[in-house]
Amino acid sequence: MRNLKYHEAKLEALRELMEEDERVHLIGGTFFSLSPHRLKFAAIEKAWPDRVAAPPISELGFCGLATGAAMAGLRPVVDVTTGSFLFEAWPQVVNEAANVLYMSGGQVRAPVVFHMLHGLRGGGAAQHSGSPQAMLWNCPGLEIVLPSSPRDVKGLLKAAVASDNPTVFVDHSNLFETEGPVPDGDRIPLGQADVKRPGADVTLIATSFTVQRALAVAEALASDGIDVEVVDPRTLVPFDLDTIMASVEKTGRVVIADETHQSCGVAAEIAARIAESGFDHLKGPIRRVATLDVPVPYSQPLEEYIGPSEERIARAVREATR
Amino acid sequence: MRNLKYHEAKLEALRELMEEDERVHLIGGTFFSLSPHRLKFAAIEKAWPDRVAAPPISELGFCGLATGAAMAGLRPVVDVTTGSFLFEAWPQVVNEAANVLYMSGGQVRAPVVFHMLHGLRGGGAAQHSGSPQAMLWNCPGLEIVLPSSPRDVKGLLKAAVASDNPTVFVDHSNLFETEGPVPDGDRIPLGQADVKRPGADVTLIATSFTVQRALAVAEALASDGIDVEVVDPRTLVPFDLDTIMASVEKTGRVVIADETHQSCGVAAEIAARIAESGFDHLKGPIRRVATLDVPVPYSQPLEEYIGPSEERIARAVREATR
Amino acid sequence: MLPAISKEPLLDQCRRMLLIRHFEERLIGLHHEGRFRGHYHVYIGQEGTGVPAISLLRPDDLLFSTHRNHGHILARGGDPGRLLAEILGRRDGYNRGKGGSFHTSPRELGFLQCSGVVGGILPLGAGAAYAAKSRGAGQIAVCLFGDGALEEGAIPETFNLASLWKLPVLFLCENNGKYGAGNAVGAAQSSTMAAYPLTDLPQAYKIPAVQVDGTDAGVVHETLRENIDAIRSGAGPRFIETLTVRWPGSETNWPVVKAPTTVELAWDASGAPEDVRDWYRNSDPLLRFMRELVENGHVDRDELEAINRSVTEQISAAVDFAFDSPYPDLAEAETDVFV
Amino acid sequence: MLPAISKEPLLDQCRRMLLIRHFEERLIGLHHEGRFRGHYHVYIGQEGTGVPAISLLRPDDLLFSTHRNHGHILARGGDPGRLLAEILGRRDGYNRGKGGSFHTSPRELGFLQCSGVVGGILPLGAGAAYAAKSRGAGQIAVCLFGDGALEEGAIPETFNLASLWKLPVLFLCENNGKYGAGNAVGAAQSSTMAAYPLTDLPQAYKIPAVQVDGTDAGVVHETLRENIDAIRSGAGPRFIETLTVRWPGSETNWPVVKAPTTVELAWDASGAPEDVRDWYRNSDPLLRFMRELVENGHVDRDELEAINRSVTEQISAAVDFAFDSPYPDLAEAETDVFV
Ligand SMILES: Cc1ncc(C[n+]2csc(CCOP(=O)(O)OP(=O)(O)O)c2C)c(N)n1
Ligand SMILES: Cc1ncc(C[n+]2csc(CCOP(=O)(O)OP(=O)(O)O)c2C)c(N)n1
Ligand SMILES: [Mg+2]
Ligand SMILES: [Mg+2]
């Protein structure tokens, strides 16, 4: 199997999507944010000038446009840059795209993909660090995808575009330099959690970039004799509770690490589900390591302090296994 | 103490606010939705024509306008009609109002109140039945108020306007005809949960209109010998965990009934907090009775089926006490 | 004037206008009888826009409408029984009861979304036009919406996108606020819009825009024919505003029929209550259409009576069909969230 | 031309322009040295708008700006040390390090919000104007924003509200896209805006709108003086667009100083790299201002050198101040969420 950097796997997915299906159109093009890799995207723009559109600064308008194009038969992937800017498009995403299949009684599909980079990125402050996936999980009708490895970003992006439902693809720029094996193969079905590291003592559920932190914590704690199982749901909708419950039944101890804000965040929902279905297996309280309930501060030490840092994750795992 | 209908108490609060503080301006005026009580609001418009403004259909613009007016010294109460339409104003609410105090390092306050009617209202279907409070709880910087009785709507509306923070006031039109005692007095401080009915066997936490359903269920189950304690948080932010934990320590059994969608909903967060702080007191899993994770259907039997009906609440309480 | 088409299609238009009118009047009656719940909006007074406009579309064109969609669906050939079943939340409704009045949206007729969010469909319509353009087969998208929609920021954003990308989309704005309460004649069309005439806004985005009398089906037909041809041939988006006087029955939130429509009424409105008589005499596009049909010698009043009778019979059958349809199974509540 | 004011305030404007210029050039240097992280935007090339415009405001006027706010803060008399401390995320920054570059917003100078969300401030500014109007003391609100903001739907919504309610708000649009890459001269100001000239959009909403040369501080001053007087006296909102040519150093996402600003450069740009020389000769509002000061006999070049020296010394002190300021205590992360 080849080893690729995350940004390479993502670019490869975009290229293959364009090659394989002419219904795929890209609306907006900051799939690589301000990173140097954005320059490589230019080759895609050049190869398919009629299928890559540069929209005005009108997130509401162009996310709605992409949704309408999907309803009319295309497979648009629309980029809103930062999770914070998806809020600009909120009415089209949560009132139109999410509802159309249901409201129409199954008549109309909107297979659009909304792409963005979420989370604490180093100096993004309160208005450029948004992680909208928890809010979106409260809106039925949207699939939510959170890749965390080169293999996942490729396989999940291809699956998101292939899906007949509206899908929110929430990426993280801190992952771009991560390296890992990428099979030549294809889609990773939505709704399959991935045990990123097997372990016996405690189930550490993590999402997106926090998976990488969780793996680092697991390695570090291994030398202290704590055997951590890291489980990555990979998609929130659909959600693979079975894989998670299998781990919880084995370990009886749960820590959830995620970058959305704590209240009504991703960790809250996962905690509530485990507590509902697995109450009898739990040996102690479920611990959440989420972003503190404060707007994101600009200053570096403050930003690091509020996020799900390795230090906070490690502390929670130790407490859980004590 | 006087007995008032809910709509009367709400109107009284609005009138007193206008009388007591000339910084209070009303932007938009559908505080009583399409109900006949909306006609009574006309008297307020007539008494203070310069302080009641009828905006165009521009929720984003006028919610931002109200926020800016608050930053510049007024105390605007802005009405967005239905919870679903707050989504139109999302960028101004979550990116501007919620962040300004923090982002400015404490320099600038935005004491605005966003008013709306949320939830399943009978035929509102997918686009007129929104309950944005769960999403908003994931956005630090906003106070969230959910009245459920005549006394609460008056006391909490007055407190919301007096607060120096941006506050989302989430009302429910099904409450309008509820009758109850209303003290002459004044504000109910934000952050005080209310034990709406004391009981020994199970803690039933409910919000907004669902509180009324919870009370009805509690009465019905009393005859079966199940003694239900109904606790109404009244505000999600600030959240009074102490009152709730006192109840949980007593009963050891918890059901949460709320009208937001289940995933990352209000019940998820309350469940996660109780499971964190009160794990050792719990005699069984926490049960959530939330709106099913589907867009809101129009058809009456379907709409009733997906909501936190008395039947579903009663079933959950029975299961919890079994 | 009448649309410049032959007798048969003219009578077909008349028939569809009558169908809309009787459907809505009956619907109001059913609501007053308490036979369904939920809010709804009627199209009465705007038939002179929807019927001629929609008659010009191809079967593969894509339509988007709003909360005021009943007339558009019937103008497009929708089944009044399935429309009513949807409004009643029944299983045989176009959306299987899940959408209701605002959202009834027959895909088989080319409707992709009827949104209850004011302004919500404009970005979607531009998107459907984007898809149509990428296919390049002359297909167009049509957005049917009210004057109020222009107050939403989604609309100028859409105008910009549609203009820059020359999308084949028709923006058909039905301004039912002419002489609206509180507005001076010649002043803002809506009391809450500074940009007037409304055509100033699309024009700022270099979208050709025309304002026409929406009670004159012939002018509507002619204007739309030219503009739809232009859009189809690749000229980019067009904006047409049709002006109508709001039907007095819909001035409150809950419509009331003050003068039930008859063929007779087109020639003698004296039976209508005084406060609404002027509307039926001067602002009703349907009654005008019928008068012009007779004046131009296409039909006589007896023939109109016959059409009218057949329409009312059709409505009665539709009402029976809709009420006979059961509510959906409860299991339906959990389907169609995802494909 | 120069603003029609006396020598002292003219020199004050010159001083502020130089302060902005040297602040930004130094900031770019610090970033290249890796001495702070985070994204930032510089105001170079737009000093001819911000300095004369802001000089016309009253102390109680309320200001809103964007990600490109450094120049506005310094023009208003902001302390470069506290501004830089904020950009570095330090405790002595205007926002105690919590806001950063985009959001630095000194309340004591009348700034209420600098938003990193394109278009985000316009509704807020209209709201501050609403409050000002309700107090009725001639106070106004000012929104300073870029040409790109007009692509956001929040802006037309705000134009409508401001126009309908005659709010005392100045919309000052700094169009730094003149001759921008890919745009034909005379075509769209921005490659993504169909409404051009941009003034067409506010005008559609009946907001008087003027386009002026943003490299000519005198014209900017004169135009703004008239319009601010009008707004203050209750005439409602105004829209002014100042056109500047984007500084070549900010063409990438990470700015580069290709020719450090000196007094000399105003008279001899031959030392600047060839590809940017034209900008310094013909499009730099600061160098033009200095030339005009000398041509009009207000100062000689030596006096300018003296001002320039004192400004660079001020910047050095500011840099020391900012780097000496510690990071905030971690406890600060959890304060200011609520009052
Ligand atoms: C975003 C949004 N805001 C408010 C409403 C409430 N609303 C329903 S219809 C309507 C008036 C719409 O006017 P117009 O577009 O002219 O349509 P008309 O009803 O006159 O046909 C309003 C404000 C809504 N449905 N959506
Ligand atoms: C809502 C939103 N969308 C996108 C961005 C990313 N963005 C930052 S600056 C900018 C360009 C803004 O152009 P303009 O308003 O002309 O300001 P300038 O930078 O030219 O001064 C964009 C698109 C943003 N900050 N906010
Ligand atoms: Mg209208
Ligand atoms: Mg610009």
CSV table of C-alpha atoms in Angstrom, one decimal, chain B:
chain,number,residue,atom,x,y,z
B,1,MET,CA,-51.6,36.5,43.9
B,2,ARG,CA,-53.4,37.1,40.6
B,3,ASN,CA,-54.1,34.3,38.2
B,4,LEU,CA,-53.3,35.2,34.6
B,5,LYS,CA,-53.3,33.6,31.3
B,6,TYR,CA,-49.8,33.1,29.8
B,7,HIS,CA,-50.5,35.6,27.0
B,8,GLU,CA,-51.7,38.2,29.5
B,9,ALA,CA,-48.5,37.8,31.6
B,10,LYS,CA,-46.4,38.1,28.5
B,11,LEU,CA,-48.2,41.2,27.3
B,12,GLU,CA,-47.9,42.7,30.8
B,13,ALA,CA,-44.1,42.1,30.8
B,14,LEU,CA,-43.8,43.8,27.4
B,15,ARG,CA,-45.8,46.8,28.6
B,16,GLU,CA,-43.9,47.2,31.8
B,17,LEU,CA,-40.6,47.0,30.0
B,18,MET,CA,-41.7,49.8,27.7
B,19,GLU,CA,-42.8,51.8,30.6
B,20,GLU,CA,-39.8,51.3,32.8
B,21,ASP,CA,-36.9,51.8,30.5
B,22,GLU,CA,-36.9,53.9,27.4
B,23,ARG,CA,-33.9,52.1,26.1
B,24,VAL,CA,-36.2,49.2,25.4
B,25,HIS,CA,-37.2,49.1,21.7
B,26,LEU,CA,-39.2,46.4,20.0
B,27,ILE,CA,-38.1,45.4,16.5
B,28,GLY,CA,-40.8,43.3,14.9
B,29,GLY,CA,-44.0,42.5,16.7
B,30,THR,CA,-45.3,39.0,16.3
B,31,PHE,CA,-44.9,38.1,19.9
B,32,PHE,CA,-48.2,36.4,19.8
B,33,SER,CA,-47.8,34.7,16.4
B,34,LEU,CA,-51.1,34.2,14.5
B,35,SER,CA,-53.1,33.9,17.7
B,36,PRO,CA,-55.9,36.3,18.4
B,37,HIS,CA,-53.8,37.9,21.1
B,38,ARG,CA,-51.7,39.5,18.5
B,39,LEU,CA,-54.3,42.2,18.2
B,40,LYS,CA,-53.7,43.3,21.8
B,41,PHE,CA,-50.1,44.0,20.9
B,42,ALA,CA,-51.4,46.9,18.8
B,43,ALA,CA,-51.9,48.9,21.9
B,44,ILE,CA,-48.2,48.8,22.6
B,45,GLU,CA,-47.4,49.9,19.1
B,46,LYS,CA,-49.8,52.8,19.5
B,47,ALA,CA,-48.5,53.9,22.9
B,48,TRP,CA,-44.8,53.9,21.8
B,49,PRO,CA,-44.8,54.4,18.0
B,50,ASP,CA,-41.1,55.5,18.1
B,51,ARG,CA,-40.0,52.5,19.9
B,52,VAL,CA,-41.8,49.7,18.0
B,53,ALA,CA,-40.4,49.2,14.5
B,54,ALA,CA,-41.8,47.0,11.7
B,55,PRO,CA,-38.8,45.7,9.8
B,56,PRO,CA,-38.7,44.3,6.3
B,57,ILE,CA,-38.4,40.5,5.8
B,58,SER,CA,-34.7,40.7,6.5
B,59,GLU,CA,-34.0,38.6,9.6
B,60,LEU,CA,-30.2,38.7,9.2
B,61,GLY,CA,-30.3,42.5,8.7
B,62,PHE,CA,-32.7,43.4,11.6
B,63,CYS,CA,-31.2,40.9,14.1
B,64,GLY,CA,-27.8,42.5,13.3
B,65,LEU,CA,-29.3,45.9,13.6
B,66,ALA,CA,-30.8,45.1,17.0
B,67,THR,CA,-27.4,43.8,18.1
B,68,GLY,CA,-25.6,46.9,17.0
B,69,ALA,CA,-28.2,49.1,18.7
B,70,ALA,CA,-27.6,47.1,21.9
B,71,MET,CA,-23.9,47.6,21.5
B,72,ALA,CA,-24.6,51.3,21.2
B,73,GLY,CA,-26.7,51.5,24.4
B,74,LEU,CA,-30.2,50.4,23.7
B,75,ARG,CA,-32.0,47.3,25.0
B,76,PRO,CA,-33.7,46.0,21.9
B,77,VAL,CA,-36.1,43.0,21.9
B,78,VAL,CA,-36.2,41.7,18.4
B,79,ASP,CA,-38.8,39.2,17.1
B,80,VAL,CA,-37.9,36.7,14.5
B,81,THR,CA,-41.4,35.0,14.6
B,82,THR,CA,-40.5,31.3,14.4
B,83,GLY,CA,-37.5,29.5,15.6
B,84,SER,CA,-36.9,28.3,12.0
B,85,PHE,CA,-36.3,31.9,10.9
B,86,LEU,CA,-33.6,32.5,13.4
B,87,PHE,CA,-31.5,30.4,11.1
B,88,GLU,CA,-31.8,33.3,8.6
B,89,ALA,CA,-30.0,35.5,11.2
B,90,TRP,CA,-27.5,32.9,12.3
B,91,PRO,CA,-24.3,34.8,11.3
B,92,GLN,CA,-25.3,37.8,13.2
B,93,VAL,CA,-26.4,35.8,16.3
B,94,VAL,CA,-23.6,33.3,16.5
B,95,ASN,CA,-20.7,35.1,14.8
B,96,GLU,CA,-21.4,38.7,16.0
B,97,ALA,CA,-23.7,38.9,19.1
B,98,ALA,CA,-22.3,35.9,20.9
B,99,ASN,CA,-18.7,36.8,20.4
B,100,VAL,CA,-18.5,40.5,20.9
B,101,LEU,CA,-18.0,40.7,24.6
B,102,TYR,CA,-15.3,38.0,24.6
B,103,MET,CA,-13.6,39.1,21.4
B,104,SER,CA,-13.4,42.7,22.6
B,105,GLY,CA,-11.8,41.5,25.8
B,106,GLY,CA,-14.8,42.7,27.8
B,107,GLN,CA,-15.0,46.1,26.3
B,108,VAL,CA,-18.3,45.9,24.4
B,109,ARG,CA,-21.7,44.5,25.6
B,110,ALA,CA,-24.6,43.5,23.4
B,111,PRO,CA,-27.7,43.3,25.7
B,112,VAL,CA,-30.1,42.3,22.9
B,113,VAL,CA,-33.0,39.9,23.3
B,114,PHE,CA,-33.9,37.6,20.4
B,115,HIS,CA,-37.5,36.5,20.7
B,116,MET,CA,-39.1,33.6,18.8
B,117,LEU,CA,-41.8,30.9,19.1
B,118,HIS,CA,-40.3,27.4,18.7
B,119,GLY,CA,-41.4,23.9,18.2
B,120,LEU,CA,-44.2,21.6,17.1
B,121,ARG,CA,-47.2,23.9,16.7
B,122,GLY,CA,-49.6,21.9,14.7
B,123,GLY,CA,-49.0,21.9,11.0
B,124,GLY,CA,-45.8,23.9,11.0
B,125,ALA,CA,-44.1,21.2,9.0
B,126,ALA,CA,-40.3,21.1,8.4
B,127,GLN,CA,-39.8,24.8,7.9
B,128,HIS,CA,-41.9,26.4,10.6
B,129,SER,CA,-41.3,24.2,13.6
B,130,GLY,CA,-37.7,25.0,14.4
B,131,SER,CA,-36.3,24.7,17.9
B,132,PRO,CA,-32.9,26.3,17.7
B,133,GLN,CA,-32.0,26.2,21.4
B,134,ALA,CA,-29.9,23.1,21.2
B,135,MET,CA,-27.7,24.5,18.5
B,136,LEU,CA,-27.5,27.8,20.4
B,137,TRP,CA,-26.3,26.0,23.5
B,138,ASN,CA,-23.3,24.9,21.5
B,139,CYS,CA,-22.5,28.6,20.9
B,140,PRO,CA,-20.9,30.1,24.0
B,141,GLY,CA,-21.9,33.7,24.7
B,142,LEU,CA,-25.7,33.5,24.5
B,143,GLU,CA,-28.1,33.2,27.4
B,144,ILE,CA,-31.0,30.9,26.6
B,145,VAL,CA,-34.4,31.3,28.3
B,146,LEU,CA,-37.3,28.8,28.0
B,147,PRO,CA,-40.4,29.9,29.9
B,148,SER,CA,-43.2,27.4,30.7
B,149,SER,CA,-45.7,29.2,32.9
B,150,PRO,CA,-47.4,32.6,33.2
B,151,ARG,CA,-45.2,33.5,36.1
B,152,ASP,CA,-42.0,32.5,34.3
B,153,VAL,CA,-42.8,34.2,31.0
B,154,LYS,CA,-43.2,37.5,32.8
B,155,GLY,CA,-40.3,37.2,35.2
B,156,LEU,CA,-37.9,35.8,32.7
B,157,LEU,CA,-38.7,38.2,30.0
B,158,LYS,CA,-38.0,41.1,32.3
B,159,ALA,CA,-34.8,39.5,33.5
B,160,ALA,CA,-33.7,38.8,29.9
B,161,VAL,CA,-34.1,42.4,29.0
B,162,ALA,CA,-32.3,43.5,32.1
B,163,SER,CA,-29.4,41.2,31.4
B,164,ASP,CA,-26.3,42.8,30.0
B,165,ASN,CA,-25.7,39.7,27.8
B,166,PRO,CA,-27.3,38.7,24.5
B,167,THR,CA,-30.2,36.5,25.3
B,168,VAL,CA,-32.3,34.2,23.2
B,169,PHE,CA,-35.9,34.0,24.4
B,170,VAL,CA,-37.5,30.8,23.1
B,171,ASP,CA,-41.2,30.8,23.7
B,172,HIS,CA,-44.0,28.3,22.6
B,173,SER,CA,-47.4,29.3,21.3
B,174,ASN,CA,-49.0,26.2,22.8
B,175,LEU,CA,-48.5,27.8,26.2
B,176,PHE,CA,-50.6,30.9,25.5
B,177,GLU,CA,-53.7,29.7,27.1
B,178,THR,CA,-52.1,28.2,30.2
B,179,GLU,CA,-53.3,29.9,33.4
B,180,GLY,CA,-51.4,30.4,36.6
B,181,PRO,CA,-50.4,32.6,39.5
B,182,VAL,CA,-48.3,35.7,38.6
B,183,PRO,CA,-46.8,37.7,41.5
B,184,ASP,CA,-46.8,41.4,41.2
B,185,GLY,CA,-43.1,41.4,41.7
B,186,ASP,CA,-40.5,41.2,39.2
B,187,ARG,CA,-37.7,39.5,37.5
B,188,ILE,CA,-36.9,35.8,38.0
B,189,PRO,CA,-33.1,35.6,38.0
B,190,LEU,CA,-31.7,33.7,35.1
B,191,GLY,CA,-30.1,30.4,36.2
B,192,GLN,CA,-32.6,29.2,38.7
B,193,ALA,CA,-34.3,25.9,37.9
B,194,ASP,CA,-37.8,25.5,39.3
B,195,VAL,CA,-39.2,22.3,40.9
B,196,LYS,CA,-42.6,22.5,39.3
B,197,ARG,CA,-43.8,19.5,41.2
B,198,PRO,CA,-42.0,17.7,44.0
B,199,GLY,CA,-41.8,14.0,44.0
B,200,ALA,CA,-39.7,11.1,45.4
B,201,ASP,CA,-39.4,8.4,42.8
B,202,VAL,CA,-38.1,9.8,39.6
B,203,THR,CA,-36.7,13.1,38.3
B,204,LEU,CA,-38.5,14.3,35.2
B,205,ILE,CA,-36.7,17.2,33.7
B,206,ALA,CA,-38.7,19.1,31.1
B,207,THR,CA,-38.5,22.4,29.2
B,208,SER,CA,-40.9,24.9,27.6
B,209,PHE,CA,-44.3,23.6,26.6
B,210,THR,CA,-43.1,20.0,27.5
B,211,VAL,CA,-43.2,21.1,31.2
B,212,GLN,CA,-47.0,21.2,30.9
B,213,ARG,CA,-47.0,17.7,29.4
B,214,ALA,CA,-44.7,16.5,32.1
B,215,LEU,CA,-47.0,17.8,34.8
B,216,ALA,CA,-50.0,16.1,33.2
B,217,VAL,CA,-48.0,12.8,33.1
B,218,ALA,CA,-47.0,13.3,36.7
B,219,GLU,CA,-50.6,13.7,37.8
B,220,ALA,CA,-51.7,10.7,35.8
B,221,LEU,CA,-48.9,8.4,37.2
B,222,ALA,CA,-49.6,9.5,40.8
B,223,SER,CA,-52.7,7.4,40.8
B,224,ASP,CA,-50.4,4.4,39.8
B,225,GLY,CA,-48.2,5.2,42.8
B,226,ILE,CA,-45.4,6.7,40.9
B,227,ASP,CA,-44.3,10.0,42.5
B,228,VAL,CA,-42.7,12.1,39.9
B,229,GLU,CA,-40.6,15.2,40.6
B,230,VAL,CA,-40.9,17.7,37.6
B,231,VAL,CA,-37.9,20.0,37.3
B,232,ASP,CA,-37.8,22.9,34.8
B,233,PRO,CA,-34.4,24.3,34.2
B,234,ARG,CA,-36.1,27.5,32.9
B,235,THR,CA,-32.7,28.7,31.4
B,236,LEU,CA,-30.2,26.6,29.7
B,237,VAL,CA,-27.5,29.3,29.9
B,238,PRO,CA,-26.9,29.9,32.8
B,239,PHE,CA,-27.7,26.3,33.8
B,240,ASP,CA,-28.7,25.4,37.4
B,241,LEU,CA,-27.2,22.0,37.8
B,242,ASP,CA,-27.4,22.1,41.6
B,243,THR,CA,-31.2,22.0,41.7
B,244,ILE,CA,-31.3,19.2,39.3
B,245,MET,CA,-28.6,17.2,41.1
B,246,ALA,CA,-30.4,17.6,44.4
B,247,SER,CA,-33.4,16.0,42.8
B,248,VAL,CA,-31.3,13.2,41.1
B,249,GLU,CA,-29.6,12.4,44.4
B,250,LYS,CA,-33.0,12.0,45.9
B,251,THR,CA,-34.6,9.9,43.2
B,252,GLY,CA,-31.7,8.2,41.4
B,253,ARG,CA,-33.8,8.0,38.3
B,254,VAL,CA,-33.9,10.5,35.4
B,255,VAL,CA,-36.1,11.1,32.4
B,256,ILE,CA,-35.5,14.2,30.2
B,257,ALA,CA,-38.4,15.5,28.0
B,258,ASP,CA,-37.7,18.2,25.5
B,259,GLU,CA,-38.8,19.2,22.1
B,260,THR,CA,-35.4,19.7,20.3
B,261,HIS,CA,-34.3,16.9,18.1
B,262,GLN,CA,-32.6,14.1,20.0
B,263,SER,CA,-29.1,14.1,18.6
B,264,CYS,CA,-27.0,16.9,20.2
B,265,GLY,CA,-30.3,18.1,21.6
B,266,VAL,CA,-31.0,19.7,25.0
B,267,ALA,CA,-31.7,16.3,26.5
B,268,ALA,CA,-28.3,15.1,25.4
B,269,GLU,CA,-26.5,17.8,27.2
B,270,ILE,CA,-28.5,17.5,30.4
B,271,ALA,CA,-28.0,13.7,30.3
B,272,ALA,CA,-24.3,14.1,29.8
B,273,ARG,CA,-24.0,16.5,32.7
B,274,ILE,CA,-25.9,14.4,35.1
B,275,ALA,CA,-24.0,11.3,34.1
B,276,GLU,CA,-20.7,13.1,34.7
B,277,SER,CA,-21.6,14.6,38.1
B,278,GLY,CA,-24.1,12.1,39.4
B,279,PHE,CA,-23.0,8.8,38.1
B,280,ASP,CA,-22.9,7.2,41.5
B,281,HIS,CA,-26.4,8.3,42.3
B,282,LEU,CA,-27.9,6.8,39.2
B,283,LYS,CA,-29.9,3.6,39.6
B,284,GLY,CA,-30.4,3.1,35.9
B,285,PRO,CA,-29.9,4.7,32.5
B,286,ILE,CA,-31.0,8.3,31.9
B,287,ARG,CA,-33.9,8.2,29.4
B,288,ARG,CA,-34.4,10.9,26.8
B,289,VAL,CA,-37.8,11.8,25.3
B,290,ALA,CA,-36.9,14.2,22.5
B,291,THR,CA,-38.3,14.9,19.1
B,292,LEU,CA,-37.3,12.0,16.8
B,293,ASP,CA,-34.4,12.7,14.5
B,294,VAL,CA,-36.5,13.4,11.5
B,295,PRO,CA,-37.6,16.7,9.9
B,296,VAL,CA,-41.0,17.7,11.2
B,297,PRO,CA,-43.7,16.1,9.1
B,298,TYR,CA,-46.9,18.1,8.3
B,299,SER,CA,-49.4,15.4,8.7
B,300,GLN,CA,-51.1,15.5,12.1
B,301,PRO,CA,-50.6,11.9,13.3
B,302,LEU,CA,-47.0,11.9,12.1
B,303,GLU,CA,-46.3,15.2,13.8
B,304,GLU,CA,-47.8,14.0,17.1
B,305,TYR,CA,-45.8,10.7,16.8
B,306,ILE,CA,-42.4,12.3,16.5
B,307,GLY,CA,-42.8,14.8,19.4
B,308,PRO,CA,-42.3,14.3,23.2
B,309,SER,CA,-46.0,13.3,23.7
B,310,GLU,CA,-47.5,12.5,27.1
B,311,GLU,CA,-47.6,8.9,26.0
B,312,ARG,CA,-43.9,8.7,25.3
B,313,ILE,CA,-43.0,10.6,28.5
B,314,ALA,CA,-45.2,8.3,30.6
B,315,ARG,CA,-43.7,5.3,29.0
B,316,ALA,CA,-40.2,6.5,29.7
B,317,VAL,CA,-41.1,7.3,33.3
B,318,ARG,CA,-42.6,3.9,33.8
B,319,GLU,CA,-39.4,2.3,32.4
B,320,ALA,CA,-37.2,4.3,34.6
B,321,THR,CA,-39.1,3.3,37.7
B,322,ARG,CA,-39.5,-0.3,36.8
